[in-house]
PDB file of C-alpha atoms in Angstrom:
ATOM      1  CA  SER F  81    -237.251 -57.961 135.565  1.00  0.00           C
ATOM      2  CA  GLN F  82    -235.924 -54.619 134.456  1.00  0.00           C
ATOM      3  CA  THR F  83    -232.314 -54.021 133.498  1.00  0.00           C
ATOM      4  CA  ILE F  84    -230.350 -50.982 132.421  1.00  0.00           C
ATOM      5  CA  HIS F  85    -227.280 -51.023 130.222  1.00  0.00           C
ATOM      6  CA  GLN F  86    -224.710 -48.332 129.600  1.00  0.00           C
ATOM      7  CA  TRP F  87    -221.836 -48.390 127.162  1.00  0.00           C
ATOM      8  CA  PRO F  88    -219.046 -48.046 126.806  1.00  0.00           C
ATOM      9  CA  ALA F  89    -217.796 -48.642 130.336  1.00  0.00           C
ATOM     10  CA  THR F  90    -214.652 -46.617 129.752  1.00  0.00           C
ATOM     11  CA  LEU F  91    -213.823 -44.034 127.118  1.00  0.00           C
ATOM     12  CA  VAL F  92    -210.752 -41.917 126.449  1.00  0.00           C
ATOM     13  CA  GLN F  93    -211.280 -39.088 124.007  1.00  0.00           C
ATOM     14  CA  PRO F  94    -209.190 -36.126 122.809  1.00  0.00           C
ATOM     15  CA  VAL F  95    -210.342 -32.562 123.376  1.00  0.00           C
ATOM     16  CA  GLY F  96    -212.544 -31.384 120.529  1.00  0.00           C
ATOM     17  CA  SER F  97    -213.733 -34.846 119.513  1.00  0.00           C
ATOM     18  CA  PRO F  98    -217.421 -35.844 119.470  1.00  0.00           C
ATOM     19  CA  LEU F  99    -219.129 -38.005 122.075  1.00  0.00           C
ATOM     20  CA  SER F 100    -221.962 -40.483 122.110  1.00  0.00           C
ATOM     21  CA  LEU F 101    -222.894 -42.448 125.217  1.00  0.00           C
ATOM     22  CA  GLU F 102    -225.797 -44.831 125.073  1.00  0.00           C
ATOM     23  CA  CYS F 103    -228.183 -46.102 127.700  1.00  0.00           C
ATOM     24  CA  THR F 104    -230.939 -48.656 127.185  1.00  0.00           C
ATOM     25  CA  VAL F 105    -233.536 -50.091 129.540  1.00  0.00           C
ATOM     26  CA  GLU F 106    -235.224 -53.475 129.212  1.00  0.00           C
ATOM     27  CA  GLY F 107    -238.319 -54.901 130.835  1.00  0.00           C
ATOM     28  CA  THR F 108    -240.363 -51.723 131.215  1.00  0.00           C
ATOM     29  CA  SER F 109    -242.285 -49.270 129.067  1.00  0.00           C
ATOM     30  CA  ASN F 110    -242.182 -45.482 128.948  1.00  0.00           C
ATOM     31  CA  PRO F 111    -239.665 -45.111 131.767  1.00  0.00           C
ATOM     32  CA  ASN F 112    -238.388 -41.784 133.005  1.00  0.00           C
ATOM     33  CA  LEU F 113    -234.735 -41.608 131.996  1.00  0.00           C
ATOM     34  CA  TYR F 114    -231.906 -39.575 133.529  1.00  0.00           C
ATOM     35  CA  TRP F 115    -228.295 -38.627 132.801  1.00  0.00           C
ATOM     36  CA  TYR F 116    -226.045 -37.649 135.711  1.00  0.00           C
ATOM     37  CA  ARG F 117    -222.412 -36.623 135.887  1.00  0.00           C
ATOM     38  CA  GLN F 118    -220.207 -37.325 138.839  1.00  0.00           C
ATOM     39  CA  ALA F 119    -216.965 -35.366 138.885  1.00  0.00           C
ATOM     40  CA  ALA F 120    -214.073 -36.602 141.018  1.00  0.00           C
ATOM     41  CA  GLY F 121    -214.815 -36.049 144.703  1.00  0.00           C
ATOM     42  CA  ARG F 122    -218.180 -34.486 144.038  1.00  0.00           C
ATOM     43  CA  GLY F 123    -221.776 -35.608 144.204  1.00  0.00           C
ATOM     44  CA  LEU F 124    -224.216 -36.359 141.430  1.00  0.00           C
ATOM     45  CA  GLN F 125    -225.238 -33.579 139.072  1.00  0.00           C
ATOM     46  CA  LEU F 126    -228.420 -34.134 137.070  1.00  0.00           C
ATOM     47  CA  LEU F 127    -227.744 -33.211 133.446  1.00  0.00           C
ATOM     48  CA  PHE F 128    -230.888 -34.244 131.565  1.00  0.00           C
ATOM     49  CA  TYR F 129    -234.067 -36.176 132.100  1.00  0.00           C
ATOM     50  CA  SER F 130    -236.821 -37.397 129.831  1.00  0.00           C
ATOM     51  CA  VAL F 131    -240.404 -38.497 130.498  1.00  0.00           C
ATOM     52  CA  GLY F 132    -241.101 -39.644 126.936  1.00  0.00           C
ATOM     53  CA  ILE F 133    -239.798 -40.106 123.394  1.00  0.00           C
ATOM     54  CA  GLY F 134    -238.381 -36.878 122.019  1.00  0.00           C
ATOM     55  CA  GLN F 135    -238.900 -35.015 125.305  1.00  0.00           C
ATOM     56  CA  ILE F 136    -235.732 -33.742 126.985  1.00  0.00           C
ATOM     57  CA  SER F 137    -235.368 -31.470 129.999  1.00  0.00           C
ATOM     58  CA  SER F 138    -231.978 -29.852 130.473  1.00  0.00           C
ATOM     59  CA  GLU F 139    -230.926 -29.075 133.995  1.00  0.00           C
ATOM     60  CA  VAL F 140    -227.688 -27.175 133.468  1.00  0.00           C
ATOM     61  CA  PRO F 141    -226.292 -25.229 130.517  1.00  0.00           C
ATOM     62  CA  GLN F 142    -223.325 -27.050 129.130  1.00  0.00           C
ATOM     63  CA  ASN F 143    -221.499 -28.543 126.226  1.00  0.00           C
ATOM     64  CA  LEU F 144    -223.629 -31.689 126.171  1.00  0.00           C
ATOM     65  CA  SER F 145    -226.971 -32.656 124.691  1.00  0.00           C
ATOM     66  CA  ALA F 146    -229.323 -35.596 125.098  1.00  0.00           C
ATOM     67  CA  SER F 147    -231.767 -37.378 122.855  1.00  0.00           C
ATOM     68  CA  ARG F 148    -234.368 -40.092 123.246  1.00  0.00           C
ATOM     69  CA  PRO F 149    -234.967 -41.600 119.818  1.00  0.00           C
ATOM     70  CA  GLN F 150    -236.780 -44.666 121.158  1.00  0.00           C
ATOM     71  CA  ASP F 151    -238.851 -45.392 124.237  1.00  0.00           C
ATOM     72  CA  ARG F 152    -236.078 -47.131 126.144  1.00  0.00           C
ATOM     73  CA  GLN F 153    -233.001 -45.506 124.635  1.00  0.00           C
ATOM     74  CA  PHE F 154    -231.297 -42.409 125.989  1.00  0.00           C
ATOM     75  CA  ILE F 155    -228.213 -40.929 124.346  1.00  0.00           C
ATOM     76  CA  LEU F 156    -225.781 -38.337 125.672  1.00  0.00           C
ATOM     77  CA  SER F 157    -223.825 -36.449 123.032  1.00  0.00           C
ATOM     78  CA  SER F 158    -221.356 -33.692 122.408  1.00  0.00           C
ATOM     79  CA  LYS F 159    -220.059 -32.192 119.172  1.00  0.00           C
ATOM     80  CA  LYS F 160    -216.767 -31.064 120.709  1.00  0.00           C
ATOM     81  CA  LEU F 161    -215.554 -32.329 124.047  1.00  0.00           C
ATOM     82  CA  LEU F 162    -213.910 -30.056 126.588  1.00  0.00           C
ATOM     83  CA  LEU F 163    -211.456 -31.027 129.318  1.00  0.00           C
ATOM     84  CA  SER F 164    -214.152 -30.174 131.850  1.00  0.00           C
ATOM     85  CA  ASP F 165    -216.393 -32.902 130.404  1.00  0.00           C
ATOM     86  CA  SER F 166    -214.265 -35.552 132.101  1.00  0.00           C
ATOM     87  CA  GLY F 167    -216.113 -37.530 134.728  1.00  0.00           C
ATOM     88  CA  PHE F 168    -218.254 -40.519 135.520  1.00  0.00           C
ATOM     89  CA  TYR F 169    -221.572 -40.528 133.666  1.00  0.00           C
ATOM     90  CA  LEU F 170    -224.509 -42.414 135.051  1.00  0.00           C
ATOM     91  CA  CYS F 171    -227.811 -43.247 133.437  1.00  0.00           C
ATOM     92  CA  ALA F 172    -230.876 -44.043 135.533  1.00  0.00           C
ATOM     93  CA  TRP F 173    -234.523 -44.965 135.029  1.00  0.00           C
ATOM     94  CA  LYS F 174    -237.678 -45.032 137.100  1.00  0.00           C
ATOM     95  CA  PRO F 175    -241.293 -46.058 136.420  1.00  0.00           C
ATOM     96  CA  PRO F 176    -243.388 -43.289 134.886  1.00  0.00           C
ATOM     97  CA  ASP F 177    -245.864 -41.215 136.894  1.00  0.00           C
ATOM     98  CA  ARG F 178    -244.784 -42.716 140.188  1.00  0.00           C
ATOM     99  CA  ALA F 179    -242.888 -40.130 142.181  1.00  0.00           C
ATOM    100  CA  ASN F 180    -242.463 -42.451 145.153  1.00  0.00           C
ATOM    101  CA  GLN F 181    -240.425 -44.978 143.216  1.00  0.00           C
ATOM    102  CA  PRO F 182    -236.629 -44.908 143.329  1.00  0.00           C
ATOM    103  CA  GLN F 183    -234.350 -44.402 140.386  1.00  0.00           C
ATOM    104  CA  HIS F 184    -232.290 -47.378 139.258  1.00  0.00           C
ATOM    105  CA  PHE F 185    -228.794 -46.789 137.978  1.00  0.00           C
ATOM    106  CA  GLY F 186    -226.578 -48.293 135.325  1.00  0.00           C
ATOM    107  CA  ASP F 187    -222.929 -49.144 135.915  1.00  0.00           C
ATOM    108  CA  GLY F 188    -221.695 -45.850 134.485  1.00  0.00           C
ATOM    109  CA  THR F 189    -219.194 -44.687 131.868  1.00  0.00           C
ATOM    110  CA  ARG F 190    -215.801 -43.342 132.899  1.00  0.00           C
ATOM    111  CA  LEU F 191    -214.937 -40.571 130.418  1.00  0.00           C
ATOM    112  CA  SER F 192    -211.415 -39.184 130.306  1.00  0.00           C
ATOM    113  CA  ILE F 193    -210.577 -36.238 128.077  1.00  0.00           C
ATOM    114  CA  LEU F 194    -206.956 -35.822 126.997  1.00  0.00           C
TER     115      LEU F 194
ATOM    116  CA  ALA W 255    -237.325 -26.844 146.181  1.00  0.00           C
ATOM    117  CA  GLN W 256    -235.922 -29.688 148.160  1.00  0.00           C
ATOM    118  CA  SER W 257    -232.312 -30.034 149.346  1.00  0.00           C
ATOM    119  CA  VAL W 258    -230.201 -32.612 151.149  1.00  0.00           C
ATOM    120  CA  THR W 259    -227.250 -32.211 153.494  1.00  0.00           C
ATOM    121  CA  GLN W 260    -224.854 -34.977 154.440  1.00  0.00           C
ATOM    122  CA  PRO W 261    -222.661 -33.296 157.048  1.00  0.00           C
ATOM    123  CA  ASP W 262    -219.902 -35.893 157.077  1.00  0.00           C
ATOM    124  CA  ILE W 263    -217.660 -36.149 154.018  1.00  0.00           C
ATOM    125  CA  HIS W 264    -215.640 -39.040 155.451  1.00  0.00           C
ATOM    126  CA  ILE W 265    -216.307 -41.460 158.282  1.00  0.00           C
ATOM    127  CA  THR W 266    -213.985 -44.199 159.526  1.00  0.00           C
ATOM    128  CA  VAL W 267    -215.238 -47.016 161.718  1.00  0.00           C
ATOM    129  CA  SER W 268    -213.716 -50.238 162.935  1.00  0.00           C
ATOM    130  CA  GLU W 269    -215.006 -53.514 161.586  1.00  0.00           C
ATOM    131  CA  GLY W 270    -217.738 -54.788 163.860  1.00  0.00           C
ATOM    132  CA  ALA W 271    -218.568 -51.342 165.222  1.00  0.00           C
ATOM    133  CA  SER W 272    -221.903 -49.656 164.752  1.00  0.00           C
ATOM    134  CA  LEU W 273    -222.454 -47.047 162.083  1.00  0.00           C
ATOM    135  CA  GLU W 274    -224.661 -43.998 161.685  1.00  0.00           C
ATOM    136  CA  LEU W 275    -224.566 -41.781 158.601  1.00  0.00           C
ATOM    137  CA  ARG W 276    -226.402 -38.506 158.868  1.00  0.00           C
ATOM    138  CA  CYS W 277    -228.799 -37.005 156.362  1.00  0.00           C
ATOM    139  CA  ASN W 278    -230.851 -33.832 156.752  1.00  0.00           C
ATOM    140  CA  TYR W 279    -233.330 -32.674 154.180  1.00  0.00           C
ATOM    141  CA  SER W 280    -235.316 -29.583 153.422  1.00  0.00           C
ATOM    142  CA  TYR W 281    -238.766 -29.943 151.913  1.00  0.00           C
ATOM    143  CA  GLY W 282    -242.110 -28.385 152.659  1.00  0.00           C
ATOM    144  CA  ALA W 283    -244.128 -31.598 152.709  1.00  0.00           C
ATOM    145  CA  THR W 284    -243.505 -35.226 153.542  1.00  0.00           C
ATOM    146  CA  PRO W 285    -240.702 -36.231 151.231  1.00  0.00           C
ATOM    147  CA  TYR W 286    -239.761 -39.463 149.566  1.00  0.00           C
ATOM    148  CA  LEU W 287    -236.360 -40.439 150.961  1.00  0.00           C
ATOM    149  CA  PHE W 288    -233.742 -42.853 149.694  1.00  0.00           C
ATOM    150  CA  TRP W 289    -230.304 -44.130 150.587  1.00  0.00           C
ATOM    151  CA  TYR W 290    -227.957 -45.399 147.886  1.00  0.00           C
ATOM    152  CA  VAL W 291    -224.508 -46.983 148.065  1.00  0.00           C
ATOM    153  CA  GLN W 292    -221.775 -46.690 145.447  1.00  0.00           C
ATOM    154  CA  SER W 293    -218.663 -48.841 145.293  1.00  0.00           C
ATOM    155  CA  PRO W 294    -215.679 -47.355 143.414  1.00  0.00           C
ATOM    156  CA  GLY W 295    -216.247 -47.288 139.674  1.00  0.00           C
ATOM    157  CA  GLN W 296    -219.780 -48.636 139.978  1.00  0.00           C
ATOM    158  CA  GLY W 297    -223.291 -47.311 139.683  1.00  0.00           C
ATOM    159  CA  LEU W 298    -225.548 -46.555 142.632  1.00  0.00           C
ATOM    160  CA  GLN W 299    -227.419 -49.341 144.377  1.00  0.00           C
ATOM    161  CA  LEU W 300    -230.592 -48.659 146.329  1.00  0.00           C
ATOM    162  CA  LEU W 301    -230.291 -49.584 150.014  1.00  0.00           C
ATOM    163  CA  LEU W 302    -233.711 -48.518 151.251  1.00  0.00           C
ATOM    164  CA  LYS W 303    -236.555 -46.056 150.791  1.00  0.00           C
ATOM    165  CA  TYR W 304    -239.175 -44.245 152.830  1.00  0.00           C
ATOM    166  CA  PHE W 305    -242.552 -43.118 151.535  1.00  0.00           C
ATOM    167  CA  SER W 306    -244.940 -43.216 154.447  1.00  0.00           C
ATOM    168  CA  GLY W 307    -245.984 -45.327 157.404  1.00  0.00           C
ATOM    169  CA  ASP W 308    -243.474 -46.869 159.782  1.00  0.00           C
ATOM    170  CA  THR W 309    -240.664 -44.383 160.271  1.00  0.00           C
ATOM    171  CA  LEU W 310    -238.057 -47.115 160.743  1.00  0.00           C
ATOM    172  CA  VAL W 311    -237.331 -48.795 157.424  1.00  0.00           C
ATOM    173  CA  GLN W 312    -235.249 -51.843 156.789  1.00  0.00           C
ATOM    174  CA  GLY W 313    -233.054 -52.220 153.748  1.00  0.00           C
ATOM    175  CA  ILE W 314    -230.627 -54.597 152.168  1.00  0.00           C
ATOM    176  CA  LYS W 315    -227.262 -55.631 153.599  1.00  0.00           C
ATOM    177  CA  GLY W 316    -228.460 -55.154 157.184  1.00  0.00           C
ATOM    178  CA  PHE W 317    -228.996 -51.389 156.913  1.00  0.00           C
ATOM    179  CA  GLU W 318    -231.890 -49.457 158.408  1.00  0.00           C
ATOM    180  CA  ALA W 319    -232.897 -45.805 158.477  1.00  0.00           C
ATOM    181  CA  GLU W 320    -235.202 -43.766 160.632  1.00  0.00           C
ATOM    182  CA  PHE W 321    -237.311 -40.873 159.401  1.00  0.00           C
ATOM    183  CA  LYS W 322    -237.648 -38.120 162.005  1.00  0.00           C
ATOM    184  CA  ARG W 323    -239.953 -35.401 160.795  1.00  0.00           C
ATOM    185  CA  SER W 324    -239.236 -33.102 163.753  1.00  0.00           C
ATOM    186  CA  GLN W 325    -235.529 -33.142 162.938  1.00  0.00           C
ATOM    187  CA  SER W 326    -235.881 -33.320 159.135  1.00  0.00           C
ATOM    188  CA  SER W 327    -233.520 -36.256 159.243  1.00  0.00           C
ATOM    189  CA  PHE W 328    -233.206 -39.683 157.679  1.00  0.00           C
ATOM    190  CA  ASN W 329    -230.102 -41.225 159.215  1.00  0.00           C
ATOM    191  CA  LEU W 330    -228.727 -44.551 158.026  1.00  0.00           C
ATOM    192  CA  ARG W 331    -227.596 -47.125 160.582  1.00  0.00           C
ATOM    193  CA  LYS W 332    -226.008 -50.519 160.773  1.00  0.00           C
ATOM    194  CA  PRO W 333    -225.321 -52.332 164.048  1.00  0.00           C
ATOM    195  CA  SER W 334    -222.107 -54.063 162.939  1.00  0.00           C
ATOM    196  CA  VAL W 335    -220.054 -52.889 159.983  1.00  0.00           C
ATOM    197  CA  HIS W 336    -218.252 -55.307 157.680  1.00  0.00           C
ATOM    198  CA  TRP W 337    -215.173 -54.467 155.621  1.00  0.00           C
ATOM    199  CA  SER W 338    -217.271 -54.877 152.467  1.00  0.00           C
ATOM    200  CA  ASP W 339    -219.411 -51.909 153.554  1.00  0.00           C
ATOM    201  CA  ALA W 340    -216.598 -49.521 152.643  1.00  0.00           C
ATOM    202  CA  ALA W 341    -218.118 -47.359 149.908  1.00  0.00           C
ATOM    203  CA  GLU W 342    -219.736 -43.988 149.334  1.00  0.00           C
ATOM    204  CA  TYR W 343    -223.272 -43.450 150.577  1.00  0.00           C
ATOM    205  CA  PHE W 344    -225.761 -40.998 149.153  1.00  0.00           C
ATOM    206  CA  CYS W 345    -228.983 -39.738 150.650  1.00  0.00           C
ATOM    207  CA  ALA W 346    -231.623 -38.453 148.212  1.00  0.00           C
ATOM    208  CA  VAL W 347    -234.991 -36.730 148.499  1.00  0.00           C
ATOM    209  CA  GLY W 348    -237.821 -36.665 145.996  1.00  0.00           C
ATOM    210  CA  ALA W 349    -240.840 -34.419 145.819  1.00  0.00           C
ATOM    211  CA  VAL W 350    -244.343 -35.840 146.040  1.00  0.00           C
ATOM    212  CA  ASN W 351    -245.291 -34.598 142.572  1.00  0.00           C
ATOM    213  CA  GLY W 352    -241.870 -34.573 140.984  1.00  0.00           C
ATOM    214  CA  ASN W 353    -239.809 -36.646 138.611  1.00  0.00           C
ATOM    215  CA  LYS W 354    -236.411 -35.761 140.015  1.00  0.00           C
ATOM    216  CA  LEU W 355    -234.276 -36.659 142.995  1.00  0.00           C
ATOM    217  CA  VAL W 356    -231.957 -34.304 144.815  1.00  0.00           C
ATOM    218  CA  PHE W 357    -228.837 -36.011 146.122  1.00  0.00           C
ATOM    219  CA  GLY W 358    -226.586 -35.140 149.013  1.00  0.00           C
ATOM    220  CA  ALA W 359    -222.868 -34.755 148.417  1.00  0.00           C
ATOM    221  CA  GLY W 360    -222.182 -38.230 149.769  1.00  0.00           C
ATOM    222  CA  THR W 361    -220.327 -39.724 152.724  1.00  0.00           C
ATOM    223  CA  ILE W 362    -217.299 -41.923 152.156  1.00  0.00           C
ATOM    224  CA  LEU W 363    -217.163 -44.784 154.633  1.00  0.00           C
ATOM    225  CA  ARG W 364    -213.822 -46.359 155.477  1.00  0.00           C
ATOM    226  CA  VAL W 365    -213.686 -49.541 157.522  1.00  0.00           C
ATOM    227  CA  LYS W 366    -210.535 -50.357 159.458  1.00  0.00           C
ATOM    228  CA  SER W 367    -209.682 -53.834 160.626  1.00  0.00           C
TER     229      SER W 367
END
């Protein structure tokens, strides 16, 4: 069966520091991968998605970037964090080329910027 | 482009009472529809999905949803709510030829004993 892992679960970082959040999927090949942010009291905002290695689509201009160095690895990064980057970050995957399949979510990373 | 509206930000129901969470979507063709649940500090768990066929779909944890094309709705229901159902619920719509989902803003369900 397929599983998705995100780490760390919780992160506290100072303003201006770098960021690296990692997401990996097991048990599937060439998944679509997604990064979402969920700010307090707000819905899910799609940040990036990827349909293959090295391919990244950015949904909103921001201080963050994403990379997909391996088939089942998706990384969210920042060179300098802002206070507004605080939030709950969720990674998700779905089977490729199957629009009618749901996305499956990891347990999320709670990021607090001080 | 598709969009989703969940009109109720908060809903409070008594334990054992029935529940209906509303979801309205906008999309030019038959959409793919999903309901997810999120407990505090957790990821989203899929409750059920609709692609085609029978418009009443059954999901996990005793939930069901009904697709009504004429009303552009996909409301989530449960006949008897349990205290453990307290969570936030998200409706999402996907396009037939797309890779992305559009999520509603969510409805927070509170269950009172």
